[in-house]
Coordinates of C-alpha atoms and ligand atoms in Angstrom, one line a residue:
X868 CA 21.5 21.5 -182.0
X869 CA 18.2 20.7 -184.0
X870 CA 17.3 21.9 -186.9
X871 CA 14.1 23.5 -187.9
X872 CA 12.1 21.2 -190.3
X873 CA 10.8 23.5 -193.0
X874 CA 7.8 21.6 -193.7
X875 CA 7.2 21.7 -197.2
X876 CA 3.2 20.2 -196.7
X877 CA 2.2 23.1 -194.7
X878 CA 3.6 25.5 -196.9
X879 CA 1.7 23.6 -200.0
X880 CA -1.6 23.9 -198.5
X881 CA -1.0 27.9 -197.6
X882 CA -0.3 27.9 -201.3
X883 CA -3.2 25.9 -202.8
X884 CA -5.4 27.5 -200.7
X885 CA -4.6 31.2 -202.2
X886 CA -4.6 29.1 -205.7
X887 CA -8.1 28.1 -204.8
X888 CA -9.3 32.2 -204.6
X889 CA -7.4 32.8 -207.5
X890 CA -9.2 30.1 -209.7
X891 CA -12.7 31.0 -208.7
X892 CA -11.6 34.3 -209.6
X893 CA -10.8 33.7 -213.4
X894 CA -13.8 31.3 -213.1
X895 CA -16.2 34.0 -212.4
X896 CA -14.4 35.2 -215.6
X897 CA -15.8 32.6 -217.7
X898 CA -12.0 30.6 -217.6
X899 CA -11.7 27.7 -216.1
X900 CA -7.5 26.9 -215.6
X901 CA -6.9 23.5 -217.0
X902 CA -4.2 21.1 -217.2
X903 CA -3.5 18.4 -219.8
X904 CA -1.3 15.5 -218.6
X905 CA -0.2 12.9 -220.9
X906 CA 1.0 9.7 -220.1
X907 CA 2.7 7.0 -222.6
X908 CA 3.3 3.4 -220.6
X909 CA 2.3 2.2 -217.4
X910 CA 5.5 2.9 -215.0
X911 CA 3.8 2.7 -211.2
X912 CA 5.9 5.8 -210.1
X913 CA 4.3 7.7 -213.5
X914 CA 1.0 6.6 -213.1
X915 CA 0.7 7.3 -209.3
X916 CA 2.5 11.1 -210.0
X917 CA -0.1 11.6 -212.8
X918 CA -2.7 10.3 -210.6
X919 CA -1.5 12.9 -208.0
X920 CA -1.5 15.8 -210.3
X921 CA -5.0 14.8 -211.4
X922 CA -6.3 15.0 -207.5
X923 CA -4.8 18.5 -207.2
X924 CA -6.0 20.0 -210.1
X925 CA -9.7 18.5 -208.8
X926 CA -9.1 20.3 -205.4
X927 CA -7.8 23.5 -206.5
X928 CA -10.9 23.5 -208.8
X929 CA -9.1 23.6 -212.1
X930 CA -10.3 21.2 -215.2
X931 CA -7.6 18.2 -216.1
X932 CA -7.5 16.4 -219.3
X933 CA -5.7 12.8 -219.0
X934 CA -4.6 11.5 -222.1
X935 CA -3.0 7.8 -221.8
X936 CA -1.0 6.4 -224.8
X937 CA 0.7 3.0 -224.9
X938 CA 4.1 2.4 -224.5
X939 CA 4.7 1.7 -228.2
X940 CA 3.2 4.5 -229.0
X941 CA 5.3 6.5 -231.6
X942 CA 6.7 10.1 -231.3
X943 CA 4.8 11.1 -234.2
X944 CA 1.3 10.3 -232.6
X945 CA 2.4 11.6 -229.0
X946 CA 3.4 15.1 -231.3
X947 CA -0.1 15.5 -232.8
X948 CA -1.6 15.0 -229.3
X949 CA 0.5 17.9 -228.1
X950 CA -0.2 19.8 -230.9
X951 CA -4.1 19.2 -230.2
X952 CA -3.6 20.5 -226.8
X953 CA -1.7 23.8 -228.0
X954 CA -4.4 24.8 -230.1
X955 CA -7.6 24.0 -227.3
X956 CA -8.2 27.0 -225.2
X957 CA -9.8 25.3 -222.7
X958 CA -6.2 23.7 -221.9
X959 CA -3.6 26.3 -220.2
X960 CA -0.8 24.0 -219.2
X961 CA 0.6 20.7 -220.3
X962 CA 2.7 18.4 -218.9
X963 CA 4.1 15.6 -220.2
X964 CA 5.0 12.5 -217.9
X965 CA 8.8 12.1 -217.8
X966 CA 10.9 9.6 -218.1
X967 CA 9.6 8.5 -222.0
X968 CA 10.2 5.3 -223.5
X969 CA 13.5 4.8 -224.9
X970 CA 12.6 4.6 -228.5
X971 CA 11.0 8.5 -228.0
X972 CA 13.2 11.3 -228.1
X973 CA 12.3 13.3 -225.2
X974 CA 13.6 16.9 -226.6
X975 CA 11.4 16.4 -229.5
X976 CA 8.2 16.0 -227.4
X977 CA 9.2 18.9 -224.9
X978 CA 9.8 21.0 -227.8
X979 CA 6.1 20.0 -229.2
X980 CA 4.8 22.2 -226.4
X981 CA 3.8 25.7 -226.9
X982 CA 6.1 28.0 -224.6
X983 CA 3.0 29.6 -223.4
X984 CA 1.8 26.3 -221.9
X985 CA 4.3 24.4 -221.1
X986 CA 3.9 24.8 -217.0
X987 CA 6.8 22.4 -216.3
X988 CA 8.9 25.3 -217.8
X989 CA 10.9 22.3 -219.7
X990 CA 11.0 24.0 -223.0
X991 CA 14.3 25.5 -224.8
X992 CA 12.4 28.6 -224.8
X993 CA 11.4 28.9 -221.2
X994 CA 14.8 28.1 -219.9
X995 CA 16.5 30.5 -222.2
X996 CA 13.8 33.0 -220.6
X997 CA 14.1 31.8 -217.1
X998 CA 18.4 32.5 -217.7
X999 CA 18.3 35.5 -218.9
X1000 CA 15.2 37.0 -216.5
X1001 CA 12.1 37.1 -218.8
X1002 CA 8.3 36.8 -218.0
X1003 CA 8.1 33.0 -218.2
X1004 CA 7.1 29.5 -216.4
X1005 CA 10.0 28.5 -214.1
X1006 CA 10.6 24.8 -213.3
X1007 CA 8.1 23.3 -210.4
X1008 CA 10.5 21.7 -208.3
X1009 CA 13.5 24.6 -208.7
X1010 CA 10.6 27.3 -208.0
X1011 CA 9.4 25.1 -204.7
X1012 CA 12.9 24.9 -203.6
X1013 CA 13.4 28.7 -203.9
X1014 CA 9.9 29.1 -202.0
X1015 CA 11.2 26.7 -198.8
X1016 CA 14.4 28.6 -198.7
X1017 CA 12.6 31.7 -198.3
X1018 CA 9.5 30.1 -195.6
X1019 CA 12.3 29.0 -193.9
X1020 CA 13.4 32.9 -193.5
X1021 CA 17.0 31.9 -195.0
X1022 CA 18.8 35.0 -196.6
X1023 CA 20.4 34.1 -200.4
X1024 CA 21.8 37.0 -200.7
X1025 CA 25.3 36.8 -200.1
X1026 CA 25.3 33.1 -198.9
X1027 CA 27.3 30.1 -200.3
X1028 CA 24.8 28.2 -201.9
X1029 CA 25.8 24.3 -203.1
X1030 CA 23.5 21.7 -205.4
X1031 CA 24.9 18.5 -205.5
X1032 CA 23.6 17.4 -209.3
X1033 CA 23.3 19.2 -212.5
X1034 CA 20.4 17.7 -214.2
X1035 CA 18.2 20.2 -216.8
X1036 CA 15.2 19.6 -214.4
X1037 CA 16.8 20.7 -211.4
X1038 CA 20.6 21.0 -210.2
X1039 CA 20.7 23.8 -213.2
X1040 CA 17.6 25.8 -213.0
X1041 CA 18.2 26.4 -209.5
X1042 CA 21.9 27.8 -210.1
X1043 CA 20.3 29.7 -212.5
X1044 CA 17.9 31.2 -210.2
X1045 CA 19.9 31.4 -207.3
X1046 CA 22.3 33.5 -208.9
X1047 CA 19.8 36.2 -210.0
X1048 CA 20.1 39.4 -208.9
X1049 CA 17.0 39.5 -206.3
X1050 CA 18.3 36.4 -204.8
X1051 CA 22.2 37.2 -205.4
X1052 CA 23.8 34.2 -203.8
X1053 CA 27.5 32.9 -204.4
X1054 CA 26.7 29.6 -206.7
X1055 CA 28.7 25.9 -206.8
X1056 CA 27.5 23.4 -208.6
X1057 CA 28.6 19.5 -207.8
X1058 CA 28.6 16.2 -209.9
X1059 CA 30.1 13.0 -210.4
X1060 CA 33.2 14.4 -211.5
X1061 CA 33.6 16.6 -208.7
X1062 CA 37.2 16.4 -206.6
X1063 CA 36.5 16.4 -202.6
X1064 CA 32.6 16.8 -202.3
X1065 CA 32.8 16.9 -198.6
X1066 CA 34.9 20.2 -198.8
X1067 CA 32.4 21.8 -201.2
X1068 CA 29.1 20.8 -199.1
X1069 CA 30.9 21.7 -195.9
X1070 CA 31.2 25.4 -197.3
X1071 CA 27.6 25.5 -197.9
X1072 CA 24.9 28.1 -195.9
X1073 CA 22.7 26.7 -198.0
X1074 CA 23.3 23.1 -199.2
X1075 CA 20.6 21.7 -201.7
X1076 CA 20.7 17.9 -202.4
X1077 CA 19.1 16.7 -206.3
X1078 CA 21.8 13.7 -206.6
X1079 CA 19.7 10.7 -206.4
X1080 CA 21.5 9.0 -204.2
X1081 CA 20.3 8.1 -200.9
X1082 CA 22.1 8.7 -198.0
X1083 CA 25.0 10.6 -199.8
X1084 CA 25.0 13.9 -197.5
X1085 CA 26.1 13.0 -194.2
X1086 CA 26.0 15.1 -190.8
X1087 CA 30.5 15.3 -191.4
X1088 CA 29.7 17.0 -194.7
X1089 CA 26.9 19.7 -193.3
X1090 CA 28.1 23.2 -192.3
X1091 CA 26.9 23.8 -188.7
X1092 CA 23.6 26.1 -188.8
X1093 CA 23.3 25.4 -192.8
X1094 CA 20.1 25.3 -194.7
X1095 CA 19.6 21.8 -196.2
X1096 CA 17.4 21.5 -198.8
X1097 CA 16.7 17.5 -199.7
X1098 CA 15.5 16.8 -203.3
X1099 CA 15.8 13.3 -203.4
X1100 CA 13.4 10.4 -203.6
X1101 CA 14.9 7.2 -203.8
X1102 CA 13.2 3.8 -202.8
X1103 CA 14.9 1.7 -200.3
X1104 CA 13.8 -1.5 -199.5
X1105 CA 11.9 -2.2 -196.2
X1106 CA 10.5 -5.2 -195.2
X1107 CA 8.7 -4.0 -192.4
X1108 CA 7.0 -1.4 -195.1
X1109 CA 3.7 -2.5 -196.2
X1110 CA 5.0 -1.9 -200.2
X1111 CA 8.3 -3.4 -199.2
X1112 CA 9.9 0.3 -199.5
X1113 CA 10.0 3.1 -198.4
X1114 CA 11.1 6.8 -199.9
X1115 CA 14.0 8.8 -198.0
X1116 CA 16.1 11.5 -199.6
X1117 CA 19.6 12.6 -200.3
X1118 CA 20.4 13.5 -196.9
X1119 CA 21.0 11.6 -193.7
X1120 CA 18.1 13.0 -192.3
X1121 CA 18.8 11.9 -188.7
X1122 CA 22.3 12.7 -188.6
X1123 CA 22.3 16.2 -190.4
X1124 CA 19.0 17.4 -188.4
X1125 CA 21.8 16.9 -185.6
X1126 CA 24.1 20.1 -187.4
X1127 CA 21.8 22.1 -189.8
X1128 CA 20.2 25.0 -189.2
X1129 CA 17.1 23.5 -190.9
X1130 CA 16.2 21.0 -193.2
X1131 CA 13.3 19.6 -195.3
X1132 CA 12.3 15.7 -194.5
X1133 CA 11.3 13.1 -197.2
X1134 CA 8.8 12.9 -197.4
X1135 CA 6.7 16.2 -196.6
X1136 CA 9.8 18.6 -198.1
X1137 CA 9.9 19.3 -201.4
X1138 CA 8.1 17.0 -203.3
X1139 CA 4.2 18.6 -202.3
X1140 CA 5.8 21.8 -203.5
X1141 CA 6.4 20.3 -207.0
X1142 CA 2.9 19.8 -207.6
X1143 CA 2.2 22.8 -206.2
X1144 CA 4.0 25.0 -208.5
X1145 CA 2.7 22.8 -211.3
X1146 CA -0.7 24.2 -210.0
X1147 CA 0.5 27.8 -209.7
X1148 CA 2.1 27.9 -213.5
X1149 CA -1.0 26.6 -214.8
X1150 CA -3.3 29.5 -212.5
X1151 CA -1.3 31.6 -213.9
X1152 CA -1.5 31.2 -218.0
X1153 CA -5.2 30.7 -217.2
X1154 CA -5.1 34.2 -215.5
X1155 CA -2.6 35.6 -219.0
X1156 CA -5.1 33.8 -221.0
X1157 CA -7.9 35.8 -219.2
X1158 CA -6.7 39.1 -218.8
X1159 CA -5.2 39.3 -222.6
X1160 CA -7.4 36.8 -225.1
X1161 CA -5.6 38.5 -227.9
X1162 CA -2.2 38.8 -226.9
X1163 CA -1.9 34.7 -226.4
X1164 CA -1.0 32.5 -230.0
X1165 CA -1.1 29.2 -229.8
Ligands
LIG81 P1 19.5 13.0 -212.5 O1 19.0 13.5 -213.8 O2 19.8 11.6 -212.3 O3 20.7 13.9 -212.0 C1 21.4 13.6 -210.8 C2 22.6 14.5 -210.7 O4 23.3 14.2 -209.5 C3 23.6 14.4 -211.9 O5 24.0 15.7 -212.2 C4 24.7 13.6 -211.2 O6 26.0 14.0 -211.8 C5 24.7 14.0 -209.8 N1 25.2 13.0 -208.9 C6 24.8 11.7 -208.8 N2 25.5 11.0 -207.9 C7 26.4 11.9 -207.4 C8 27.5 11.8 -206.5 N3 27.7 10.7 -205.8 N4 28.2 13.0 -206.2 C9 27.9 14.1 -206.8 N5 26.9 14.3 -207.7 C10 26.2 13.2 -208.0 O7 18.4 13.3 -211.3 P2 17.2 14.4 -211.2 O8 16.2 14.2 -212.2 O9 17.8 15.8 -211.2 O10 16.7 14.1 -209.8 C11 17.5 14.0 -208.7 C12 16.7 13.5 -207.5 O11 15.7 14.4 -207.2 C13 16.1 12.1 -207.7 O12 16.1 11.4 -206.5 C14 14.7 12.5 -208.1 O13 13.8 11.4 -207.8 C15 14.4 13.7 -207.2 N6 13.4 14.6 -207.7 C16 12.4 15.0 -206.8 C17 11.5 15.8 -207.2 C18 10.4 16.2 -206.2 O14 9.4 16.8 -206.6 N7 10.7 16.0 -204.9 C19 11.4 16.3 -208.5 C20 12.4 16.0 -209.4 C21 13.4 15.1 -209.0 P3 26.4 13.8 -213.3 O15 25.8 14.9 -214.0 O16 27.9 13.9 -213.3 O17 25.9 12.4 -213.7

């Protein structure tokens, strides 16, 4: 058996394209969607995903406001640039680069954001709306997962579905989403300090992977005819790379293509669907913002 690859690129430019109609829309509306991306340090990963986001916001035709800060930059400074940002209505989403510097605390910054423009849907206010099924941003990678589930015409309803990882950014807002009623699936969530992972994962129709851990899902731990959905990116090194790395996922692609009923490679799954419901959240408080001046405070 081989599985169908649920290719995650393809379904990211179906999805930027109708973004593209949609911003020329609230363009001819006098709004142009923009995007304010803050970055504090110079991590290669950060800088090339903020560079990324930048190029997509360009192509979709939405505006994008880079703001870079050093890396000893304090909490109160990074603050009053958020707080700039809330109150600009030219700027509909913003995002701040994670991971921060150590000396920053994280839930301070997130918390900065207004709820009605934070697009990463990172806020205590957008998760508690996300949980209990308000009007709200949901989390880019979570929401792109949920999308490649459905492209690859996989029911929810009623499956077994299993995330190995628990993290606030994605092992729990997609149990939270997977368990709503329009998607009604049966929900077990793994970690470190789960007993016999093999026995969980092996129950899975669909089995989503956000551990960090390359290589951890193996084809002896894959339900034959499952739906594998492979978060990961984790560098390995490779000498015959031209960086001396490459990225895989999560999942022994090779082997588990061998077993699943489909899967999503690394790269080319998930990750252009990140950015792509990045794109979407911000589309869409531009299009709030346009329909409803009034109705949004910042
Ligand atoms: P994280 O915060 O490090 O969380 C990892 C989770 O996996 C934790 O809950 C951890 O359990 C669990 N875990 C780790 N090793 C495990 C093991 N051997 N068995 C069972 N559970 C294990 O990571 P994250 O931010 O969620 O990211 C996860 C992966 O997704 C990373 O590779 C990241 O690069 C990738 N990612 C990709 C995208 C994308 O757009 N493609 C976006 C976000 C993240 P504990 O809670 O017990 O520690």
């Amino acid at each position: 058996m081989s599985a169908l690859i649920i290719d995650g690129k393809k379904l990211a430019e179906d999805l930027r394209a109708e973004i593209r109609k949609r911003v020329c829309l609230c363009v001819e509306k006098g709004i142009t969607p923009g995007l304010a991306v803050i970055l504090v340090g110079e991590d290669p990963a950060s800088v090339s995903y903020v560079s990324g986001k930048e190029k997509a916001c360009a192509e979709a035709g939405m505006a994008s406001f880079e703001r870079k800060l050093p890396a000893d930059a304090t909490e109160t400074e990074l603050v009053a640039l958020i707080e700039g940002f809330n109150a600009d209505p030219a700027v509909h989403g913003i995002l701040v680069q994670l991971p921060l510097p150590a000396h920053i605390d994280e839930g301070k910054v997130i918390g900065a954001i207004h709820p009605e423009k934070d697009v990463d849907g990172f806020t205590p206010v957008n998760i508690g709306r996300m949980i209990i099924g308000e009007r709200c941003f949901l989390p880019c990678t979570p929401h792109g997962v949920i999308k490649l589930i459905e492209r690859a015409g996989v029911k929810t309803k009623g499956a077994h579905a299993v995330i190995v990882g628990r993290s606030n950014i994605v092992g729990k807002p997609l149990m939270n989403l997977l368990v709503r009623k329009e998607l009604n699936a049966t929900v077990t969530v793994c970690h470190t300090g789960t007993v016999d992972l093999a026995g969980h994962t092996r129950r899975a129709d669909i089995l989503i992977a956000c551990a960090g851990r390359p290589g951890l899902l193996t084809a002896d731990m894959v339900k034959p005819g499952a739906c594998v959905i492979d978060v990961g990116v984790n560098r390995v090194e490779d000498p015959k790379a031209a960086r001396g790395y490459r990225l895989v996922g999560d999942v022994d692609f090779r082997g588990v293509s061998a077993v699943a009923g489909s899967i999503t490679p690394v790269p080319g799954g998930v990750g252009p669907m990140t950015i792509t419901m990045l794109l979407y959240n911000t589309l869409e408080s531009a299009e709030y913002a346009a329909a409803s001046p009034a109705a949004v405070k910042r």
